[in-house]
XYZ file of C-alpha atoms in Angstrom:
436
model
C -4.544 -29.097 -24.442
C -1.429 -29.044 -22.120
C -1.973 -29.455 -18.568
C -0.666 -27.394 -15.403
C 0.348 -24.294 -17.609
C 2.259 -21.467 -15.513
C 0.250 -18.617 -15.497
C 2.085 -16.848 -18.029
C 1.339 -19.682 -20.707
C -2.102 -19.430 -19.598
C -2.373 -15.808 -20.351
C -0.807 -15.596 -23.206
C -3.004 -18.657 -24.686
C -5.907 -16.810 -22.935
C -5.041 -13.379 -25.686
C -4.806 -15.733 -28.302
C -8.181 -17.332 -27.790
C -6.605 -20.781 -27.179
C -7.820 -23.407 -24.742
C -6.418 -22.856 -21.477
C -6.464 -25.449 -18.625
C -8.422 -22.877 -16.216
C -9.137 -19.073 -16.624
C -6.735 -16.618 -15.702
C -7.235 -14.411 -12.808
C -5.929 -11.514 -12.077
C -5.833 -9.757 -8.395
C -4.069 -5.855 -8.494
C -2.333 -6.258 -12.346
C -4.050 -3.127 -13.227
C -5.355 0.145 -11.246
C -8.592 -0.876 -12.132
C -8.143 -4.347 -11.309
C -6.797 -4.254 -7.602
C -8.979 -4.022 -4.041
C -8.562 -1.712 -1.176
C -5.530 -1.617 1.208
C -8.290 -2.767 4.238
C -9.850 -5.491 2.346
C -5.833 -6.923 1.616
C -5.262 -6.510 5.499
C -8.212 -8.512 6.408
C -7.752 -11.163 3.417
C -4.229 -11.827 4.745
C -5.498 -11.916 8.260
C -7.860 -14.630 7.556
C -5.476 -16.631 5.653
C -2.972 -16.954 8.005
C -0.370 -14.802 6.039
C -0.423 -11.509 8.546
C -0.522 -11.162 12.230
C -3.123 -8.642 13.609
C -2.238 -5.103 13.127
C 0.615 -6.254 10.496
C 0.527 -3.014 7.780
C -0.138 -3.169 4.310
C 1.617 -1.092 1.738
C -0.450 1.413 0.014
C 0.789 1.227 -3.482
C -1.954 3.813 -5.380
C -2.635 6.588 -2.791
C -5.208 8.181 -4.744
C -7.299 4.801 -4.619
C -5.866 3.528 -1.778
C -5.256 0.302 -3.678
C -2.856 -2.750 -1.504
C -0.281 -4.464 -2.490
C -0.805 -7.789 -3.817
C 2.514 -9.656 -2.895
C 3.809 -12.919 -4.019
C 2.294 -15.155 -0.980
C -0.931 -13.965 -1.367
C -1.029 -14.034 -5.698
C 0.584 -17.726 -5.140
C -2.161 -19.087 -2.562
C -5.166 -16.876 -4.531
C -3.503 -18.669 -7.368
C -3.552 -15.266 -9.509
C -2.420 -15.396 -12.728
C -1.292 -11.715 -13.615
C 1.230 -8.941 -11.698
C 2.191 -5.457 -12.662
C 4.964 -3.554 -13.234
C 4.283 -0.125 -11.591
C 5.149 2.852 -12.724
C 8.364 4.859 -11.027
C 5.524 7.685 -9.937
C 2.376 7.063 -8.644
C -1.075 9.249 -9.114
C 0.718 12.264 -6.640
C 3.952 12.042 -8.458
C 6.432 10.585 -5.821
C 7.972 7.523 -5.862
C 6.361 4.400 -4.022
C 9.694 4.758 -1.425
C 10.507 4.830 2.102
C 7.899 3.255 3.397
C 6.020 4.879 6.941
C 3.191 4.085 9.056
C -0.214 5.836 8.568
C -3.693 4.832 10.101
C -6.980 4.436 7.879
C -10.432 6.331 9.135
C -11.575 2.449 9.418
C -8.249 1.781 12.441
C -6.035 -0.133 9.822
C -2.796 0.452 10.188
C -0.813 0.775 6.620
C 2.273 1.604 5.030
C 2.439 4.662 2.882
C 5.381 5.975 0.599
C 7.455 8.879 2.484
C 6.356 11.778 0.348
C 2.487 10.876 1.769
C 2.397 14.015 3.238
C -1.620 14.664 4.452
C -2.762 17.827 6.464
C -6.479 17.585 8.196
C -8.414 20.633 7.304
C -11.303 22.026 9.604
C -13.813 20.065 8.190
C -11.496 16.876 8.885
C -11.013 16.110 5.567
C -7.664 15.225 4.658
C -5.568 17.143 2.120
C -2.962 15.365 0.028
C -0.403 17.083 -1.837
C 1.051 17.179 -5.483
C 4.646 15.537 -4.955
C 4.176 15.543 -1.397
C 5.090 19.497 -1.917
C 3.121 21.215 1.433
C 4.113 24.494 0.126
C 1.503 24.241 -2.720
C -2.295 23.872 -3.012
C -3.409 19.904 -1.970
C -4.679 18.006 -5.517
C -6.134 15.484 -3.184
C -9.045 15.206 -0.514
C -10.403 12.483 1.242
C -13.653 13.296 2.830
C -13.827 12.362 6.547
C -14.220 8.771 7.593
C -13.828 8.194 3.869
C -11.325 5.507 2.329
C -10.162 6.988 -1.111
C -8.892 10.500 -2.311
C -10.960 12.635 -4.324
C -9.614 14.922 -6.846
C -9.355 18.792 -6.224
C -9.723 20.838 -9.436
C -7.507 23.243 -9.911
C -8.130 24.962 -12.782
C -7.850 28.664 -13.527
C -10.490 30.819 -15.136
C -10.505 29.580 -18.729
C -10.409 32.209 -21.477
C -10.087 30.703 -25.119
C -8.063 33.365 -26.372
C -5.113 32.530 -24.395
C -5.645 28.712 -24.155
C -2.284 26.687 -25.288
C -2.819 23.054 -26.169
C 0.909 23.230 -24.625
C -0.853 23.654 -21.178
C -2.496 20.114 -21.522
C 0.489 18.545 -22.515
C 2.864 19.503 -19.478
C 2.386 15.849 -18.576
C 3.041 14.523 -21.334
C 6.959 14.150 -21.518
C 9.848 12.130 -22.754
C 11.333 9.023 -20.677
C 14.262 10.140 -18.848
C 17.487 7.778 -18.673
C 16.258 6.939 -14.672
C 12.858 6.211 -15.593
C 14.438 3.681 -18.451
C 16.555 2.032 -16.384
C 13.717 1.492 -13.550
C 11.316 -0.095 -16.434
C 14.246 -2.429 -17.169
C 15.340 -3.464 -13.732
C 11.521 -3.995 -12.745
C 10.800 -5.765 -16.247
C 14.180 -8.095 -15.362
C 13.021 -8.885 -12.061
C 8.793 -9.856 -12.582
C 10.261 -11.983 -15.426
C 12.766 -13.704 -14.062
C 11.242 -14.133 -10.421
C 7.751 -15.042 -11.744
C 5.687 -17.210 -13.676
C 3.295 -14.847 -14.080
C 1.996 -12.123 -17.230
C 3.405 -8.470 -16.610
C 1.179 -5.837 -17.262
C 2.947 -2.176 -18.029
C 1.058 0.947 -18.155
C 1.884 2.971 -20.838
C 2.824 6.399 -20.418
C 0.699 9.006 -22.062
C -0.864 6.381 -23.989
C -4.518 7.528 -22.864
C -6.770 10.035 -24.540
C -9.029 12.299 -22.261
C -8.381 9.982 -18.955
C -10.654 11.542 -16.260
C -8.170 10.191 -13.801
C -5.214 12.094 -15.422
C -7.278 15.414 -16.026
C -7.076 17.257 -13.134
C -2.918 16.864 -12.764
C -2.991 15.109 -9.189
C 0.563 15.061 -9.645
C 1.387 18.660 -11.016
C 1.951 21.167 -8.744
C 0.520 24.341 -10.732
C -1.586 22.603 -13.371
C -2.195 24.844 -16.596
C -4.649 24.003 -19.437
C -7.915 22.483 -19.360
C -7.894 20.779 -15.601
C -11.617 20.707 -14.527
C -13.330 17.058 -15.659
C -16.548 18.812 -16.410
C -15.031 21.184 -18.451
C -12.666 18.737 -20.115
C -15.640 16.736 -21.590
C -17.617 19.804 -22.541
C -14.217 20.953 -24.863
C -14.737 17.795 -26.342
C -17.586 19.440 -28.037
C -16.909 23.145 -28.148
C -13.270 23.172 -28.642
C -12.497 19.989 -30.341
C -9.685 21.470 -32.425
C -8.321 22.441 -29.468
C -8.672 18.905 -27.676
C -7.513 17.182 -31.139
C -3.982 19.050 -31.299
C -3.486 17.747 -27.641
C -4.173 13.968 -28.428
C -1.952 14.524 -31.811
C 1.582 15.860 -30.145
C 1.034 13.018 -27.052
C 0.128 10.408 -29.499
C 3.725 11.252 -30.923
C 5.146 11.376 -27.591
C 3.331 8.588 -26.726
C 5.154 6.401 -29.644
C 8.622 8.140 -29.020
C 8.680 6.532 -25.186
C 6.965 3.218 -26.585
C 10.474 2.937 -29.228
C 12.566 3.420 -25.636
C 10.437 1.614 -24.039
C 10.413 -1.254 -25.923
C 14.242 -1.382 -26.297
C 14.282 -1.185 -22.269
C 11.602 -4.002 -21.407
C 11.402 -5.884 -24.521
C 9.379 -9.458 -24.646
C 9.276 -9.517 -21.041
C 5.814 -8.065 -20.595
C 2.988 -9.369 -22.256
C -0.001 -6.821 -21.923
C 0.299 -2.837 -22.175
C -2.552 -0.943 -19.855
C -2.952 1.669 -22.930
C -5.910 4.119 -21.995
C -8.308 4.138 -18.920
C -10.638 6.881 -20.178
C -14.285 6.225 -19.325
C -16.058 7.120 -22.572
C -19.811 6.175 -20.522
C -21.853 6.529 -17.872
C -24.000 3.750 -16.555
C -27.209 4.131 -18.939
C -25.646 6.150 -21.518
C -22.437 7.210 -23.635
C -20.509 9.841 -22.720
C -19.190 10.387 -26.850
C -21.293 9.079 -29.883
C -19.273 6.641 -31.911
C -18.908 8.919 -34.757
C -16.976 10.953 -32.410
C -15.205 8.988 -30.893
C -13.863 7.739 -34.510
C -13.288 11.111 -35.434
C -11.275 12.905 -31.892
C -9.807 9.197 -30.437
C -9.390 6.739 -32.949
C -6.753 8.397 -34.747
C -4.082 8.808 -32.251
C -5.584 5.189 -30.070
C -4.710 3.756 -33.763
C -1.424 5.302 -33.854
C -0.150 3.980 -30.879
C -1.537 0.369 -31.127
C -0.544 -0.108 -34.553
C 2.838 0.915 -33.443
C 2.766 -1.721 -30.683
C 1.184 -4.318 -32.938
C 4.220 -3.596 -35.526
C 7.309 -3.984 -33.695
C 6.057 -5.847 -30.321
C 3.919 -9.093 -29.570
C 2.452 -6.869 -26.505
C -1.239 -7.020 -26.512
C -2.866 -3.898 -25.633
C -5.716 -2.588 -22.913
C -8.444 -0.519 -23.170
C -10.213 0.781 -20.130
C -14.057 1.636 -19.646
C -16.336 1.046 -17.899
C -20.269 1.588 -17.982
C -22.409 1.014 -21.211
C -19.812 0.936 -23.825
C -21.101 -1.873 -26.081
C -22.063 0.883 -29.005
C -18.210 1.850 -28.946
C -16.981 -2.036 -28.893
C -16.737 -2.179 -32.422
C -14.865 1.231 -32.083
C -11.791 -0.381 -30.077
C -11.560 -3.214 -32.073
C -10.871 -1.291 -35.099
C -8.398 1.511 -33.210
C -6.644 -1.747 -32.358
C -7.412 -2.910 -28.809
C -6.725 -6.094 -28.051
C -8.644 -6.236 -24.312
C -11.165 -4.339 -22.941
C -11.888 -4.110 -19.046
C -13.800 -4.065 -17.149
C -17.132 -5.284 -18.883
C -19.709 -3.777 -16.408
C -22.469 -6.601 -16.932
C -24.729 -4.627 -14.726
C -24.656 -1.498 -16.995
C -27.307 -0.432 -19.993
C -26.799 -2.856 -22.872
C -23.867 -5.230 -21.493
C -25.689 -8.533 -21.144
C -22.424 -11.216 -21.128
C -24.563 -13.763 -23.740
C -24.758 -11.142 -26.121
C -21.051 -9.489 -25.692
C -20.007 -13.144 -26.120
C -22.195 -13.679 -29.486
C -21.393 -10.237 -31.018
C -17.603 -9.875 -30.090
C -16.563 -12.906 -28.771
C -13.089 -14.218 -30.479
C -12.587 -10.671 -31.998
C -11.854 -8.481 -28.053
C -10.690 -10.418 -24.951
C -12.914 -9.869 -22.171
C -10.820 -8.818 -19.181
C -13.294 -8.275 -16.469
C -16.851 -8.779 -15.851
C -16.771 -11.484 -12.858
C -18.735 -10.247 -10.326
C -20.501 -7.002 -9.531
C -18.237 -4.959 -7.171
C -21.768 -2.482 -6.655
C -24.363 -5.074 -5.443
C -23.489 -8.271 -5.469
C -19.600 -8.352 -4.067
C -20.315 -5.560 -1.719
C -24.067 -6.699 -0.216
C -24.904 -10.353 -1.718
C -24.332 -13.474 0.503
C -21.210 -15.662 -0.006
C -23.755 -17.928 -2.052
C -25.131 -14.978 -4.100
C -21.171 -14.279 -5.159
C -20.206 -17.947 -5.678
C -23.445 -18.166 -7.875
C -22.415 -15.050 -9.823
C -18.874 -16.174 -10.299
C -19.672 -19.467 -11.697
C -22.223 -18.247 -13.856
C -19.935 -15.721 -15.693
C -17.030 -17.949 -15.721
C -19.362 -20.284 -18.301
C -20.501 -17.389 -20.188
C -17.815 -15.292 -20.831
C -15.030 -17.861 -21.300
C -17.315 -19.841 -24.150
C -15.095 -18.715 -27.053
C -11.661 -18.446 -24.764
C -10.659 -14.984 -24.677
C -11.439 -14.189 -21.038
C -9.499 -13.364 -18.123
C -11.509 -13.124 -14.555
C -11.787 -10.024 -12.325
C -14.009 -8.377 -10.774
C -15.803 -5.352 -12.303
C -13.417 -2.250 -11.246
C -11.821 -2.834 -7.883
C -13.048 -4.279 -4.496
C -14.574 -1.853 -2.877
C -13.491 -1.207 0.482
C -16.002 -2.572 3.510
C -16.724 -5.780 1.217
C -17.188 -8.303 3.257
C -14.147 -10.712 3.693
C -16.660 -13.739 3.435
C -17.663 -12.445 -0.026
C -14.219 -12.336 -1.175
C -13.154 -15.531 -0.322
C -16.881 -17.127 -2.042
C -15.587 -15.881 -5.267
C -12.058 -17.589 -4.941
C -14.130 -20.673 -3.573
C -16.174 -20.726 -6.774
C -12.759 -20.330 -8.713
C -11.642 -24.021 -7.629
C -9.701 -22.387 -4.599
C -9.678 -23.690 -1.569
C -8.319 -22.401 1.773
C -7.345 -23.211 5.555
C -9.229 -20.327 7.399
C -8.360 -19.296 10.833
C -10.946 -18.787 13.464
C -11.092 -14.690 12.109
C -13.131 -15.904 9.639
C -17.216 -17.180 9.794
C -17.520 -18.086 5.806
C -20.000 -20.207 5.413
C -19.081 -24.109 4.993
C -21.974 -25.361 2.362
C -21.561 -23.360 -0.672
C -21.890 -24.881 -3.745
């Protein structure tokens, strides 16, 4: 097995299901891999990399996800980065960086078009675009730390529903959005070691992230999440000749995508629609064979044909009686393998679909354990999954879904510390000396 791989050899291996000489990590290479902006300010803090007070760029406002820059994926010794998309979740471009406070005191740095109003309740409003003049798509609740979504929907009468209306979103590439793929692509590949992740656009069926338009200014169609999953049902025609024209979209942008990035990015971030809840499925798997595995086959076999890209399925919850289901619509990875939900024991993931899906995911617990567990109670976890779910190769840590803002600082730096790191702490920081 070589020795001292750079990280993009190890990932790569890692997909393959080869021996690797330690597993990959990955810190903020997805949206659903990444921690919040406070718990990056802190974590630089205590590592010597940031002064006090120094701000932190916000680089998904609807999650208020940090960045994860070079010094801190090098020290963390973090195996995977992403190329971001030229829009975020509001639909302006992460640009011209300004200063903004967090409910919590941080100070951070927020694209230009951040444009927030208070309303009476002190919630604050965020708007599609950064557009004032139109109704806010965002609202974080007071002394909150993410955005929720506002639904903006209009009364729905079948008659006059257009599948059109659902697929405003869903658009061709334009010749800037080409050329900022390639120049990001050029520079994570030539400036790093690391595996690039790439979210593909429109590649993901019935995303309850993408439902309710944050980034649309007038949203038409089907735009409530509630509503959305009960059309699943009732107006599955309806929902089936939206997934079929942005499925063809979808593999239109990947054939200029491709000739734009090329081999320089190893995994594609395909779909992150939740398909379950934490006990229970949200879709049977005859349906989801019948209304997603058709188009999800579409575009993976696509990618699988003229790319060596490996592709990403999101969800989260109790989705081991769909498993089977994304292996055969051609997944490659599925994240984030909630161990703590109905059904997803690691052992038996491990035995029934180990070497056949890579598990990307599954850590540490970002509801209990990460958020409220000691810094031995994390360490413990850490190592414990490491050994189970990297038996058969195939397994690249993270936590389960992002760190939660409020984690404790100590936590995070237990599970590094039980990932072979090991750190110079300044006096900001009380983590306990004797775990092992």
């Amino acid at each position: 097995m070589p020795q001292n791989m750079t990280s993009r050899e190890r990932v790569i291996r890692t997909l393959n299901y080869q021996q690797v000489d330690r597993v990959p990590v990955d810190l903020g290479g997805t949206s659903c891999s990444g921690t919040h902006v406070s718990i990056i300010s802190k974590l630089r803090q205590v590592l010597g990399l940031n002064k006090e007070d120094e701000a932190i760029k916000v680089i998904d406002p609807y999650q208020m996800l940090g960045e994860v820059d070079y010094d801190l994926q090098e020290l963390l010794g973090i195996d995977i980065t992403l190329l971001p998309a030229p829009k975020n979740m509001f639909g302006f471009a992460n640009s011209d960086w300004k200063q903004w406070k967090l409910n919590d005191g941080t100070n951070v740095l927020v694209p230009g078009k951040f444009n927030t109003i208070p309303d009476s309740d002190g919630n604050i409003l965020q708007y599609p675009e950064g557009d004032l003049s139109v109704k806010p798509s965002g609202k974080m609740p007071k002394n909150g730390f993410y955005f929720d979504a506002i639904i903006r929907q209009n009364v729905i009468n079948d008659s006059d529903l257009n599948p059109a209306d659902n697929l405003e979103e869903f658009t061709l590439l334009t010749e800037d959005d080409l050329k900022y793929y390639e120049q990001q692509a050029i520079s994570l590949f030539r400036n790093t070691n690391m595996a690039i992740v790439m979210a593909i656009p429109g590649a993901a069926f019935g995303d309850a992230a993408l439902i309710p338009a944050l980034f649309l200014k007038n949203p038409k169609g089907i735009r409530d999440i509630e509503e959305w999953y009960i059309s699943t049902v009732l107006r599955r025609d309806y929902i089936k000749q939206v997934f079929a024209t942005q499925a063809e979209i979808a593999v239109r942008n990947l054939e200029m995508l491709y000739q734009a990035v090329g081999e320089k990015i190893q995994i594609a971030w395909m779909d992150g629609a939740d398909l379950a809840a934490q006990n229970t499925l949200f879709c049977s798997p005859s349906t989801y064979d019948e209304l997603y595995l058709p188009h999800a086959k579409k575009v993976n076999d696509w990618i699988h044909t003229h790319t060596k890209w490996k592709t990403m399925k999101h969800c989260c919850g109790a989705c081991e009686p769909l498993i089977e289901n994304f292996i055969n619509a051609g997944y490659d990875i599925l994240n984030p393998i909630q161990c703590s939900a109905k059904g997803m024991d690691p052992q038996k993931l491990v035995d029934k679909y180990g070497g056949r899906i890579v598990f990307w995911g599954g850590g540490v617990d970002t509801q209990k354990t990460l958020p409220f567990g000691t810094p031995q109670d994390v360490y413990n976890e850490v190592t414990k999954r490491v050994d189970i779910l990297g038996q058969k190769s195939g397994f690249v840590f993270n936590t389960i879904h992002n760190i939660q803002a409020t984690t404790p600082i100590d936590n995070v730096l237990a599970m590094f510390s039980a990932l072979g790191r090991k750190f110079n702490l300044n006096s900001n920081s009380s983590m306990v000396g004797n775990i092992n």
